[in-house]
Amino acid sequence: MVQPVCGKKMPSARLNWEMNASTKLNTSHNITESEENYWSRIEKSILAPILTTEMVLGVLGNGLVLIVKLVCKDHFQCLYWLPLFSLTLSDFFCSILIICGSLLAVLTDGQISPWCEVVSLLKFTFITSSIGGIAILCVQRFMGIPSKGKRLSVVMAVACVASWCTGAVFGAVPVAYEWIRYDPAEMLCAVFWESSYSDMLVYILCAFSISIFVPFLLILCCSILTCAGFGKKCSSQDDLSSITPLLVILYLFCYAPFAASELVLLGRLDLTPSPEWLRSLSSVMAYLDCCLNPFIYCTNKDFRKAVLILVWNKRRSTSPEPVLTGITRLEL
């Protein structure tokens, strides 16, 4: 038996073969879509609790550190308070804006404009202000320049503000050139290069050399010289700046995947982004730095005492005072 197809006769065996091939193709396509949905659900079930934990720890921890620095500053010594305050402020805003935005993007499968562009700008601003604050802290410890009382402290304050402004400027460039779109791997809006390799090369080299490489060089040199004993002895182990080595180690460890993903991008002439797992790891590790910094502050003994004083005074102020409601006369 034959079937007429477009004026010609096609054997039924060939027709059945094509129908089976089409069915198999549709089945494999459906299986691929179901597998993608399955892994998407798996990623969401893993990343959502991680981001929630990092957001809660970051907001509560950095918020508590800011309150202690403002309210209980007389209970601990802090000669270099300006870069430490800038670093905590950056971590707090990153937790409440960037991490929260990433969590919402994971739950809702994307970000919309203009919040998409704002998140991209703020992320690079917070990264630059963080590494700039740590670099200024290392320079102040090495040169013995407190955050007040000397003319050089004004220079340190200007440098601290400049780190925020530099990050905002370089973060605004991709927004102005419309290089921003949502990246599910990074869980927020990121830069995607669709123009030329030279544009990407110029931007990354300028941004990294000014905003990242120079502060990194200052951190490395000042930390090594201070540990070798060449720095001025202007602070003791009781000073809050004694946590600087831990801050440096944690920052370099958490932002290593971010640097690696950018280096991978530089090595690809076809402008393809770095692997998805590396981009996801870079975001998670960067957020980890924000939520672990408050625990590093608490390694300082006097700062822990200040936290306990704040919590204890708050507890005493909320507890009711005993009131004498009646007097019983005792007969002798």
C-alpha atoms as one frame of an Amber mdcrd trajectory, in Angstrom:
protein
   0.000   0.000   0.000   1.341   3.473  -0.866   0.533   7.014   0.261   0.428
   9.967  -2.155   2.772  12.739  -1.042   3.068  15.881  -3.235   2.035  14.006
  -6.338   4.487  11.174  -5.754   4.097   7.832  -4.146   6.117   7.166  -0.999
   6.464   3.677   0.408   4.782   3.201   3.747   8.008   1.867   5.283   9.813
   5.133   4.494   6.887   7.151   5.834   6.855   5.159   9.046  10.609   5.651
   9.380  10.305   9.429   9.048   7.424   9.503  11.524   9.449   7.475  14.015
  12.460   9.764  13.540  10.292  12.826  14.123   8.797  11.239  17.233  12.238
  10.385  18.564  13.439  13.945  17.880  10.490  15.452  19.746  10.967  12.983
  22.594  14.680  13.793  22.915  13.846  17.524  22.803  11.290  17.081  25.586
  13.777  15.040  27.617  16.399  17.784  27.205  13.928  20.432  28.339  12.872
  18.331  31.319  16.524  17.781  32.282  17.199  21.521  32.052  14.160  22.237
  34.218  15.303  19.565  36.664  18.801  21.038  37.012  17.283  24.511  37.228
  15.176  23.350  40.174  18.228  21.712  41.750  20.271  24.917  41.432  17.414
  26.962  42.864  17.012  24.593  45.825  20.748  24.845  46.579  21.432  28.516
  45.853  18.321  29.956  47.529  19.211  28.708  51.061  22.861  29.732  50.593
  21.955  33.252  49.481  19.351  33.562  52.242  21.918  32.616  54.884  24.508
  35.018  53.471  21.980  37.842  53.283  20.743  37.395  56.864  24.258  37.091
  58.303  25.477  40.034  56.243  22.638  42.409  57.143  22.448  41.521  60.851
  26.197  41.128  61.363  27.299  44.305  59.595  24.375  46.227  61.057  25.471
  45.187  64.562  29.089  46.162  63.811  28.000  49.608  62.614  25.899  50.156
  65.738  28.759  49.077  68.020  31.195  51.377  66.210  28.855  54.326  66.623
  27.386  53.691  70.083  30.139  51.839  71.964  33.238  53.395  70.392  34.572
  54.371  73.846  34.812  50.729  74.915  37.479  49.683  72.395  40.508  51.276
  70.773  40.396  52.003  67.053  43.048  54.349  65.652  42.181  53.621  62.021
  38.398  53.754  62.218  37.729  55.422  58.841  38.691  52.534  56.473  37.114
  50.007  58.839  33.888  52.014  58.881  33.953  52.306  55.071  34.507  48.557
  54.725  31.618  47.702  57.066  29.333  50.179  55.314  30.172  48.605  51.948
  29.479  45.093  53.276  26.181  46.208  54.807  24.869  47.784  51.593  26.116
  44.830  49.550  24.180  42.467  51.812  20.960  44.425  51.782  21.000  45.357
  48.074  23.153  42.994  46.011  22.680  39.700  47.884  18.975  40.385  48.334
  18.724  41.210  44.619  20.464  37.958  43.687  18.127  35.984  45.940  15.067
  37.556  44.338  16.536  36.896  40.888  16.994  33.201  41.705  13.422  32.944
  42.981  11.847  34.918  40.115  14.223  33.818  37.300  15.573  37.220  36.356
  15.895  40.948  36.970  14.172  43.772  35.145  15.388  47.194  34.088  16.321
  49.668  35.611  17.108  47.573  38.709  19.258  45.348  36.505  21.621  48.204
  35.605  21.646  49.605  39.145  22.705  46.247  40.597  25.559  45.938  38.108
  26.805  49.446  38.927  26.560  48.959  42.687  28.306  45.590  42.629  31.498
  46.987  41.126  31.257  50.030  43.426  31.145  47.822  46.524  33.992  45.614
  45.261  36.203  48.655  44.653  35.318  50.366  47.931  36.052  47.169  49.869
  39.503  46.577  48.425  40.205  50.313  48.626  39.261  50.415  52.316  41.510
  47.443  53.102  44.392  49.026  51.154  44.006  52.325  53.043  43.901  50.411
  56.336  47.148  48.604  55.477  48.853  51.884  54.504  47.698  53.608  57.697
  48.963  50.766  59.877  52.318  50.703  58.096  52.851  54.485  58.237  51.210
  54.965  61.648  48.639  57.505  60.427  45.539  57.547  62.649  42.202  58.537
  61.172  42.244  61.844  63.019  44.782  64.229  64.488  47.222  64.462  61.541
  47.183  66.217  58.187  47.859  62.948  56.387  44.585  61.637  57.786  42.799
  64.035  55.421  44.632  62.406  52.518  43.493  58.978  53.745  39.901  60.227
  53.963  40.060  61.576  50.406  41.502  58.255  49.212  38.659  56.405  50.928
  36.046  58.553  49.164  37.956  58.186  45.890  37.676  54.393  46.078  33.878
  54.686  46.174  33.812  57.220  43.310  36.205  55.184  41.152  34.030  52.101
  41.522  30.924  54.094  40.611  32.607  55.522  37.492  33.828  52.171  36.176
  30.508  50.558  37.092  28.632  53.201  35.090  30.604  52.644  31.862  28.937
  49.293  30.929  25.554  50.771  31.804  26.135  53.758  29.525  27.212  51.529
  26.618  24.354  49.045  27.238  26.595  46.048  27.879  24.421  44.847  30.773
  22.007  41.927  30.773  20.878  39.304  33.244  23.201  36.357  33.795  21.571
  33.321  35.467  25.004  31.942  36.385  26.010  35.056  38.349  22.436  35.439
  39.661  22.432  39.139  38.798  22.922  41.471  35.871  26.473  41.412  34.538
  28.550  42.663  31.611  28.269  40.692  28.379  30.601  41.613  25.554  28.929
  41.599  22.149  31.025  44.257  20.392  34.766  43.827  19.911  37.566  42.166
  21.825  39.514  45.430  21.925  36.683  47.230  23.775  36.534  44.478  26.360
  40.323  44.417  26.715  40.603  48.180  27.198  37.796  48.317  29.761  38.954
  45.357  31.880  42.600  46.431  31.857  41.709  50.012  32.848  39.225  48.952
  35.534  41.501  46.308  37.043  44.721  48.314  36.887  43.205  51.360  38.598
  40.540  49.897  40.883  41.955  46.462  41.714  45.657  46.120  40.924  46.892
  49.316  42.625  45.038  48.606  45.932  46.150  44.955  45.760  49.774  46.046
  45.357  49.465  48.383  48.353  47.886  45.624  50.445  50.614  43.146  49.546
  53.564  45.492  50.084  52.320  47.118  53.297  51.253  43.787  54.810  54.638
  42.179  54.125  56.576  45.195  55.446  54.391  45.452  58.556  54.781  41.746
  59.326  58.561  42.074  58.814  58.678  44.806  61.475  59.331  47.827  59.245
  56.079  49.588  60.085  55.637  52.183  62.814  54.486  50.835  66.167  51.481
  53.085  66.651  48.940  50.450  67.590  48.889  47.547  69.995  47.287  44.153
  69.752  44.295  45.587  71.613  43.573  47.982  68.745  40.807  46.934  66.394
  43.237  47.149  63.471  44.831  43.910  64.734  42.205  42.093  62.635  43.723
  43.493  59.408  45.643  40.300  58.430  42.454  38.238  58.735  40.528  40.771
  56.638  43.203  40.656  53.940  43.332  36.852  53.835  39.539  36.515  53.706
  39.177  39.140  50.974  41.842  37.601  48.743  40.384  34.122  49.258  36.769
  35.124  48.550  37.514  37.248  45.489  39.948  34.817  43.856  37.139  33.198
  41.753  36.029  36.656  40.572  39.555  37.485  39.402  39.883  34.047  37.786
  36.644  34.483  35.808  37.846  37.828  34.441  41.215  36.357  33.466  39.458
  33.504  31.653  37.404  36.076  29.745  40.575  37.921  28.701  41.957  34.727
  27.218  38.947  34.101  24.951  39.112  36.022  21.672  35.561  34.980  20.726
  34.185  36.929  23.756  32.509  33.861  25.243  32.067  34.213  29.017  33.835
  32.071  31.596  32.232  28.734  32.646  28.891  28.970  34.448  30.138  27.162
  37.564  33.009  29.669  37.900  30.678  32.653  37.559  28.285  31.215  40.163
  31.186  30.460  42.494  32.533  33.996  42.124  29.206  35.500  43.232  28.712
  33.131  46.163  32.286  33.642  47.405  32.064  37.440  47.088  28.907  37.393
  49.197  30.637  35.124  51.696  33.212  37.842  52.361  30.446  40.288  53.302
  28.804  37.968  55.825  32.037  36.683  57.457  33.650  40.072  58.121  31.533
  40.697  61.279  32.858  37.442  62.761  36.416  38.655  62.129  35.668  41.852
  64.078  34.610  39.731  67.030  38.054  38.080  67.181  39.197  41.301  68.868
  38.714  40.974  72.635  37.731  44.590  73.327  35.274  44.623  70.436  33.593
  41.498  71.829  33.263  43.263  75.179  31.692  46.275  73.445  29.152  43.992
  71.743  28.286  42.382  75.087  27.938  45.799  76.719  25.551  46.908  73.965
  23.451  43.746  74.212  23.438  43.793  78.037  22.417  47.470  78.240  19.669
  46.826  75.719  18.452  43.891  77.753  18.493  45.896  80.965  16.615  48.785
  79.374  13.830  46.466  78.148  13.450  44.549  81.420  10.970  46.157  83.854
  12.246  47.530  87.133  10.802  45.944  90.285   7.989  48.055  91.750   7.024
  48.051  95.410   3.288  47.467  95.416   2.575  46.921  99.078   4.046  47.054
 102.584   3.299  44.452 105.177   3.612  45.618 108.796   5.300  43.166 111.009
   4.091  43.016 114.595   6.831  42.571 117.128
